[in-house]
Coordinates of C-alpha atoms and ligand atoms in Angstrom, one line a residue:
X124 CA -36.7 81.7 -14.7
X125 CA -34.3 82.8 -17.6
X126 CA -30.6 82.4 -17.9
X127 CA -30.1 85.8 -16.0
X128 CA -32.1 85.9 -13.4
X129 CA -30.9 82.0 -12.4
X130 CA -27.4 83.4 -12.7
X131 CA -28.3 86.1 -10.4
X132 CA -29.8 83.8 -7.8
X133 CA -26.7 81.8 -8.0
X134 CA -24.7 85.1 -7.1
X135 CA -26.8 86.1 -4.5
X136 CA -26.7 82.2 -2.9
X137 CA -22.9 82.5 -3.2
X138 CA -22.6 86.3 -1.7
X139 CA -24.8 85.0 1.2
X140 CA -22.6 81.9 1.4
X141 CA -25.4 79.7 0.7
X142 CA -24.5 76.1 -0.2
X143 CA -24.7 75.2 -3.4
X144 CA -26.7 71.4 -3.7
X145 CA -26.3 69.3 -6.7
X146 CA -29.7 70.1 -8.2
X147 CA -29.6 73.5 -7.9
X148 CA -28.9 75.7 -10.9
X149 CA -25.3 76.3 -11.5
X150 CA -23.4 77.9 -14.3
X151 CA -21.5 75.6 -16.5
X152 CA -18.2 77.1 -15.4
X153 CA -18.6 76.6 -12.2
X154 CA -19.4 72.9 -12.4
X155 CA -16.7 72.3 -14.8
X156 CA -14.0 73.9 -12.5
X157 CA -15.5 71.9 -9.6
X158 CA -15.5 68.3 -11.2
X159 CA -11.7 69.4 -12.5
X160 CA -10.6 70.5 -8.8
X161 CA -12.7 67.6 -6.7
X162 CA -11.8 64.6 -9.1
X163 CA -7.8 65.8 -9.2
X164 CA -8.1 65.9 -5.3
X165 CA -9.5 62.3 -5.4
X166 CA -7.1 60.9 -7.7
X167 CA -4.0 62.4 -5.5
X168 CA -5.7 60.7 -2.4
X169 CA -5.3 57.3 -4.5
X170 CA -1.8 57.7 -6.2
X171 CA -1.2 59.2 -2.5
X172 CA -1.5 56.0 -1.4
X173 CA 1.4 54.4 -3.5
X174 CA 4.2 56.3 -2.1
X175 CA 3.4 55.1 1.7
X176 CA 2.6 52.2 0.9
X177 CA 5.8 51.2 0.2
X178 CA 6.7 51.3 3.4
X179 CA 4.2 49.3 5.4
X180 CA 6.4 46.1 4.4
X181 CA 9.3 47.8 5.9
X182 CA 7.8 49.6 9.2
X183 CA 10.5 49.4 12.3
X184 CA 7.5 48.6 14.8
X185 CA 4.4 46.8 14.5
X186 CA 2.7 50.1 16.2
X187 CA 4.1 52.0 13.0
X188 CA 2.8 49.6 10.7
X189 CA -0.6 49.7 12.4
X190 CA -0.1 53.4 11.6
X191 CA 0.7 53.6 8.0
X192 CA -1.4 50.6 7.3
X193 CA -4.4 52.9 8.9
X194 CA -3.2 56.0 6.9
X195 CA -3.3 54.8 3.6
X196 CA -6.7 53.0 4.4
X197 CA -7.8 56.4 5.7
X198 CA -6.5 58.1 2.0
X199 CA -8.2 55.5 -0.3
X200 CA -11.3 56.4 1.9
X201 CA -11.0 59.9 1.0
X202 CA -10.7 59.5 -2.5
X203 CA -13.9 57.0 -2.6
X204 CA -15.7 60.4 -0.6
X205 CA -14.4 62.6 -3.1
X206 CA -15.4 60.2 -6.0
X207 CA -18.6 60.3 -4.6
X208 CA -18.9 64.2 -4.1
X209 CA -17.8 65.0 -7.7
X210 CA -20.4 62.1 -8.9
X211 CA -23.4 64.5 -7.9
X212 CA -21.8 66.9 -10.6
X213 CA -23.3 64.7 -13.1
X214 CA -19.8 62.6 -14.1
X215 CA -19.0 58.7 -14.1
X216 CA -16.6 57.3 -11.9
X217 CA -15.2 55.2 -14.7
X218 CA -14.8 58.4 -16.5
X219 CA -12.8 59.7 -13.8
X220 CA -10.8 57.1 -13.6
X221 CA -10.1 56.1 -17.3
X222 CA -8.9 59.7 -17.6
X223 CA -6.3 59.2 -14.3
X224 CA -4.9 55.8 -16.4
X225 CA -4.7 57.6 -19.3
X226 CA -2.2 60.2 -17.6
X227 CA -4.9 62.8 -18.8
X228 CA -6.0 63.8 -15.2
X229 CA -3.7 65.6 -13.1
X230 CA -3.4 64.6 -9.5
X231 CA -0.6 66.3 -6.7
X232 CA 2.8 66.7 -7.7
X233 CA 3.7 65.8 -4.5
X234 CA 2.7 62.2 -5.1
X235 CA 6.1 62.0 -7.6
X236 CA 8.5 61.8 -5.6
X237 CA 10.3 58.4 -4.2
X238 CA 10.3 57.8 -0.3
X239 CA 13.4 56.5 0.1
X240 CA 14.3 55.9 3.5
X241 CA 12.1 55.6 6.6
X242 CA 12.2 58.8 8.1
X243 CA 10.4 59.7 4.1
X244 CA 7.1 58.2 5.9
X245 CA 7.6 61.0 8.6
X246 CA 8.4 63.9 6.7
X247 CA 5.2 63.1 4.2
X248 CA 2.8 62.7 7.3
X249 CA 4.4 65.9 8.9
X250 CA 4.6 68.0 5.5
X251 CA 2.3 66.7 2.7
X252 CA -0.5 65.9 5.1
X253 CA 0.5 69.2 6.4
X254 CA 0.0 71.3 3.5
X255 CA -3.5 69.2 3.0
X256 CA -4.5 70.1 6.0
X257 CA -4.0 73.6 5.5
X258 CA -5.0 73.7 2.1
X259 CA -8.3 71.6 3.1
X260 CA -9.5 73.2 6.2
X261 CA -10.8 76.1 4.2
X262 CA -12.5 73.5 1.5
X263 CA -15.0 72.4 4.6
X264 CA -16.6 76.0 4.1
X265 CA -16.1 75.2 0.0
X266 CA -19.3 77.0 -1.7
X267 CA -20.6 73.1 -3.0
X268 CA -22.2 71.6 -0.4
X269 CA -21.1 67.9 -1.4
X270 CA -17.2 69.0 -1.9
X271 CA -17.0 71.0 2.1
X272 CA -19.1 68.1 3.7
X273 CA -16.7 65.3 2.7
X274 CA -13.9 67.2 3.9
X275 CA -15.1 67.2 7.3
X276 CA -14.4 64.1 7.9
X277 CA -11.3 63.9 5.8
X278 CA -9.9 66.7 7.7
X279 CA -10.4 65.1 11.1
X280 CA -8.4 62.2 9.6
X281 CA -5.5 64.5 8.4
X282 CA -4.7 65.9 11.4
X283 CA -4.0 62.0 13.1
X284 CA -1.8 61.4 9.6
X285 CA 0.3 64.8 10.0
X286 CA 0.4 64.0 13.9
X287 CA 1.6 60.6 13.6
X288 CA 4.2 62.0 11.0
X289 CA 5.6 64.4 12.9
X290 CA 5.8 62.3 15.7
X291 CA 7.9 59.5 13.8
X292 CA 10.2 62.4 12.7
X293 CA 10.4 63.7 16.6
X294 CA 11.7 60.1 17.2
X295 CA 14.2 60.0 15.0
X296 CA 15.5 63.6 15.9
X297 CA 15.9 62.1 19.3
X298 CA 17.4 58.7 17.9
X299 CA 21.2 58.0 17.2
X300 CA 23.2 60.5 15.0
X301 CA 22.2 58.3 11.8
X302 CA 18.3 58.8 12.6
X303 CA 18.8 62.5 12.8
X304 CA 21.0 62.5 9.4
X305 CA 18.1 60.5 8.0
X306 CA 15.7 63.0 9.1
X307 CA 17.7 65.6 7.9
X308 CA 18.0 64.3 4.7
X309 CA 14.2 63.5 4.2
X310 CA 13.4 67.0 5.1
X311 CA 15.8 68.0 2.6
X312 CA 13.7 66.1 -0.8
X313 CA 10.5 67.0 0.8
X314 CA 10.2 70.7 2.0
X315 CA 10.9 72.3 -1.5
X316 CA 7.7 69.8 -3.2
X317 CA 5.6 70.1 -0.6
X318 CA 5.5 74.2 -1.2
X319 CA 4.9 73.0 -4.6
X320 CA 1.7 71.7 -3.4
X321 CA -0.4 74.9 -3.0
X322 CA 0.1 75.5 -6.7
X323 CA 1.4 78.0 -9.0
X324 CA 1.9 81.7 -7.6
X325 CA -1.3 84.0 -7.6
X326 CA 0.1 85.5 -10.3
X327 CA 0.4 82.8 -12.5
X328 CA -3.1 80.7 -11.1
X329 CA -5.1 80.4 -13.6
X330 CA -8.1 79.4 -11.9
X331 CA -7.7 81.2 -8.4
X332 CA -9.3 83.9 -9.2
X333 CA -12.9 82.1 -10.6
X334 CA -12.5 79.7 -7.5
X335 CA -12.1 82.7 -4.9
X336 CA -15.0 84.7 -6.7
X337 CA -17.3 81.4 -6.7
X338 CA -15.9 80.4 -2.7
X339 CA -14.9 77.0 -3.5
X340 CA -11.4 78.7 -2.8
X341 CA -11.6 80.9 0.8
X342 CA -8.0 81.7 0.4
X343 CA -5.4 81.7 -2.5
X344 CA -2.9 79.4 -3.5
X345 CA 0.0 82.5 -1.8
X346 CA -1.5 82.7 1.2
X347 CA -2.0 79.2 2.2
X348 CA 1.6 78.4 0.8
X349 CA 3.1 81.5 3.4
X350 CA 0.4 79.9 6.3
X351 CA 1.9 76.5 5.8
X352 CA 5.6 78.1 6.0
X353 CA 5.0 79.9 8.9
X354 CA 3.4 77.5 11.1
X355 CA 6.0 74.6 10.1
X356 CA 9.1 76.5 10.6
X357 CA 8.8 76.3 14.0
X358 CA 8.0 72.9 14.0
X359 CA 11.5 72.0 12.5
X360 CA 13.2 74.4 14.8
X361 CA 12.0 72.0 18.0
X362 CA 13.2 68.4 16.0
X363 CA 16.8 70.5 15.5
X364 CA 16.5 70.5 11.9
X365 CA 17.2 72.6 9.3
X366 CA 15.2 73.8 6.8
X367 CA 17.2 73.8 3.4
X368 CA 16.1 77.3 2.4
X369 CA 19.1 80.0 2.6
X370 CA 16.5 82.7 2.0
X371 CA 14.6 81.5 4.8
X372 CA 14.1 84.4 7.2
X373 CA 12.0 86.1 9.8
X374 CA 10.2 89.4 8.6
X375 CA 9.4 91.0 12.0
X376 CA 7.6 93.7 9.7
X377 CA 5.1 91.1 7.3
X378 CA 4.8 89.1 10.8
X379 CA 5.7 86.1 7.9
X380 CA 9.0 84.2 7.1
X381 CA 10.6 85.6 4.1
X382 CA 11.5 82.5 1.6
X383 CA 13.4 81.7 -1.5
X384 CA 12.5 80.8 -5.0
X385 CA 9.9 77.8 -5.5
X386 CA 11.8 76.0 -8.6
X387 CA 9.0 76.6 -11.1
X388 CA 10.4 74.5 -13.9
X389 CA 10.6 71.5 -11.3
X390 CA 6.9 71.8 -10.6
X391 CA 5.9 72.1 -14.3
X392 CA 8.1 69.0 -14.8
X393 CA 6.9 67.1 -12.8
X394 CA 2.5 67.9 -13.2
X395 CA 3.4 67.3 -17.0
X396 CA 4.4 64.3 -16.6
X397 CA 7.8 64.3 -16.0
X398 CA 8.8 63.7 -12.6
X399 CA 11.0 61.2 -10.8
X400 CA 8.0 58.5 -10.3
X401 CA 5.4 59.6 -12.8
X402 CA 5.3 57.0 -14.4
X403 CA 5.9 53.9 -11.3
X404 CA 3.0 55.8 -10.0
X405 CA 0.3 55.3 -13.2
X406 CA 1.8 51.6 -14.1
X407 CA 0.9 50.9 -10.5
X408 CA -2.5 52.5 -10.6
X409 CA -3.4 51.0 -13.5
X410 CA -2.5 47.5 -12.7
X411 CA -4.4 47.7 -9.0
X412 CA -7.2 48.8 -11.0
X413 CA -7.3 45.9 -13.5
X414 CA -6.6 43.4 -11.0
X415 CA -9.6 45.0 -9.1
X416 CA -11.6 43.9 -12.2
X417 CA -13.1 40.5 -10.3
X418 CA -14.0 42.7 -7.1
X419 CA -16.0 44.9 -9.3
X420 CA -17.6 42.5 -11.1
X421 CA -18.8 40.5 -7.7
X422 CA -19.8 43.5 -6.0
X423 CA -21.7 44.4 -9.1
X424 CA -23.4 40.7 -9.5
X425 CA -24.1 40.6 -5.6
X426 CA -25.9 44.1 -6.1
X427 CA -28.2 42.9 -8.6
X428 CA -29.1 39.8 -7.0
X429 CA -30.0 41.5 -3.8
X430 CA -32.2 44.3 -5.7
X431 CA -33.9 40.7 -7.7
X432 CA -34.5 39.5 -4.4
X433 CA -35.9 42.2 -3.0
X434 CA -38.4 43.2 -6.1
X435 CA -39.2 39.4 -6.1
Ligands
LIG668 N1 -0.1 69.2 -8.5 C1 -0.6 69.0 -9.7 N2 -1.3 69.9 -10.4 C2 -1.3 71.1 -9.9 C3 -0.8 71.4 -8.6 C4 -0.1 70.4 -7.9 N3 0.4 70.6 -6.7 N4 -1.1 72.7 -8.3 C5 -1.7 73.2 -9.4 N5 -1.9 72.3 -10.3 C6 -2.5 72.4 -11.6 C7 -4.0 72.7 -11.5 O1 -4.7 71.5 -11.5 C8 -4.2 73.5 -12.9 O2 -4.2 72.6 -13.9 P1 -5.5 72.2 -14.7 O3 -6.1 73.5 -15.2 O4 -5.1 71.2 -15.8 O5 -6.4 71.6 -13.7 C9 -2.9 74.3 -13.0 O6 -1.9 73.6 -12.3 C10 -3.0 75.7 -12.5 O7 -3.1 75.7 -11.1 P2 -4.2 76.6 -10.4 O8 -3.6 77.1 -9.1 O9 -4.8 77.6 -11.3 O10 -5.3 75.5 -10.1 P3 -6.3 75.3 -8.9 O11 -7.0 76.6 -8.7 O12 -7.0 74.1 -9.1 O13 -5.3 75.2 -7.6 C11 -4.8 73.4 -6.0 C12 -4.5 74.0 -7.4 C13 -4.4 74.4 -4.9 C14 -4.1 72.1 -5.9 C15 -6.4 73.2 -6.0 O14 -6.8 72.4 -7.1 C16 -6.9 72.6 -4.7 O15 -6.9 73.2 -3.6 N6 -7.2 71.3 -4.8 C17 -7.8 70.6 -3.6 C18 -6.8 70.0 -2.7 C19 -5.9 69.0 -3.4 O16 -6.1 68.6 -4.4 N7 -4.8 68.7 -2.7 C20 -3.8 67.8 -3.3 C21 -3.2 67.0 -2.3 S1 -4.3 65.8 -1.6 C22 -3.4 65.2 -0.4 O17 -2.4 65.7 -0.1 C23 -3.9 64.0 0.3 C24 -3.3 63.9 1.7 O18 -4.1 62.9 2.3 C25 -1.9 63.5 1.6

């Protein structure tokens, strides 16, 4: 088959959402988008893990440390799925990561931001995980069969992290004055970054419209931001908090809450390297990963001696 006519059966496959397997024919945009969205996605799971993990040490209960210890097992899990999924598109891991170290790979601009009290380790489960989850929900239909079967699983694991958030923020709503203030005040540095998280407006996406066209995106960076806002609204109405947004209003008309103006310059800050933990975040990353050096090399040794034993 020439160029064309493999490019039209790619369309067709796509228009008939047929799942696209790594040793089908794809175009080279298409796999160059996906390896950029899959292996940002993994390395957010990872440097996800940093933030929370501050706060296993610290946990008020030994059932909330059994939580958040879970949790950020659960992320590191996901990124070693998504790793794995972006592997099929013909990459190295190494590569992958050797570009996060290097600060040339972006991952979520959520992931810069300093949890700095307790009630931090609620709002993140309860907003961040979230936003995932409505930002990856629609990723399990994703058009690249490898990328929508490993969020499957991460999604069913998403939905006990925002859970178990929500819950610890519930507590604290229902706690002394203090807990509530503290709540308050972690719903106050999170709410504003974690609308950050769907991305740049429609208008100003520069890929939304090749990852809509190609269904590795079902819906647009907009509408999953004004989904996210609508459904958690609500949700801070029955903890008694307030959500620190003085546009923030009911449209009975759009059947959507109206909302104020993302701070643009913030979010471009911080995904060019500029925000408040940036660089705590990649100094940590890159040290786990060269003290990880010795595991890599066992596992590695242990794998060939096993596959010398068995050809023996
Ligand atoms: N943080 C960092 N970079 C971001 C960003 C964010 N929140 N939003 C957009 N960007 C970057 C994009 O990567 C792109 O830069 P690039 O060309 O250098 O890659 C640029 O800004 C333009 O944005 P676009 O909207 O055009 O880019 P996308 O079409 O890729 O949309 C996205 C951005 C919505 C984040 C999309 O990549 C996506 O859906 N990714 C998969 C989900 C994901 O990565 N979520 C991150 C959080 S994971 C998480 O929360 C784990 C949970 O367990 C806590």
């Amino acid at each position: 088959m020439n160029t064309e006519s493999l490019e039209k059966h790619f369309n067709d496959k796509i228009e008939e959402d047929i799942r696209i397997e790594p040793k089908d024919w794809m175009p080279e945009k298409y796999r160059k988008t996906l390896i950029r969205q899959i292996s940002q996605h993994a390395h957010s799971e990872i440097v996800g893990m940093l933030p929370e993990a501050n706060w296993i040490t610290r946990a008020p209960t030994l059932r909330r440390k059994a939580a958040a210890l879970a949790k950020v097992q659960d992320e590191a899990g996901h990124g070693l799925y998504l790793y794995s999924a972006c592997e099929t598109l013909g990459v190295e891991r190494d590569d992958l990561l050797a570009d996060l170290h290097s600060g040339k790979a972006k991952y979520s601009s959520i992931f810069n931001y300093p949890t700095l009290t307790w009630a931090d380790m609620g709002a993140i489960g309860w907003l961040v995980d979230g936003a995932a989850i409505m930002n990856q929900v629609p990723l399990c239909r994703a058009s690249y069969g490898p990328y929508a079967r490993a969020m499957v699983r991460i999604c069913k694991e998403e939905s006990f992290h925002q859970r178990q958030g929500y819950e610890i923020m519930l507590t604290l709503c229902k706690g002394s004055e203090e807990q509530k203030n503290m709540a308050q005040d972690a719903l106050n540095r999170w709410w504003w970054p974690s609308l950050m998280m769907f991305g740049p407006t429609d208008k100003d996406s520069k890929h939304t419209a090749d990852s809509m066209r190609w269904g590795i995106k079902r819906f647009t960076n907009d509408e999953l931001r004004q989904k996210f806002v609508d459904v958690t609204v609500p949700q801070a109405d029955i903890l008694g908090l307030t959500v620190p947004d003085k546009d923030l209003k009911w449209n009975e008309e759009s059947g959507h809450y109206d909302f104020g103006e993302i701070n643009w310059e913030e979010f471009y800050n911080v995904i060019s390297g500029n925000g408040p933990c940036n660089r705590e975040r990649l100094e940590a990353r890159r040290n786990a990963h060269d003290k990880g050096e010795w595991v890599r090399e066992a596992a590695q040794a242990y794998a060939e001696k096993k596959s010398r034993n068995k050809a023996a």
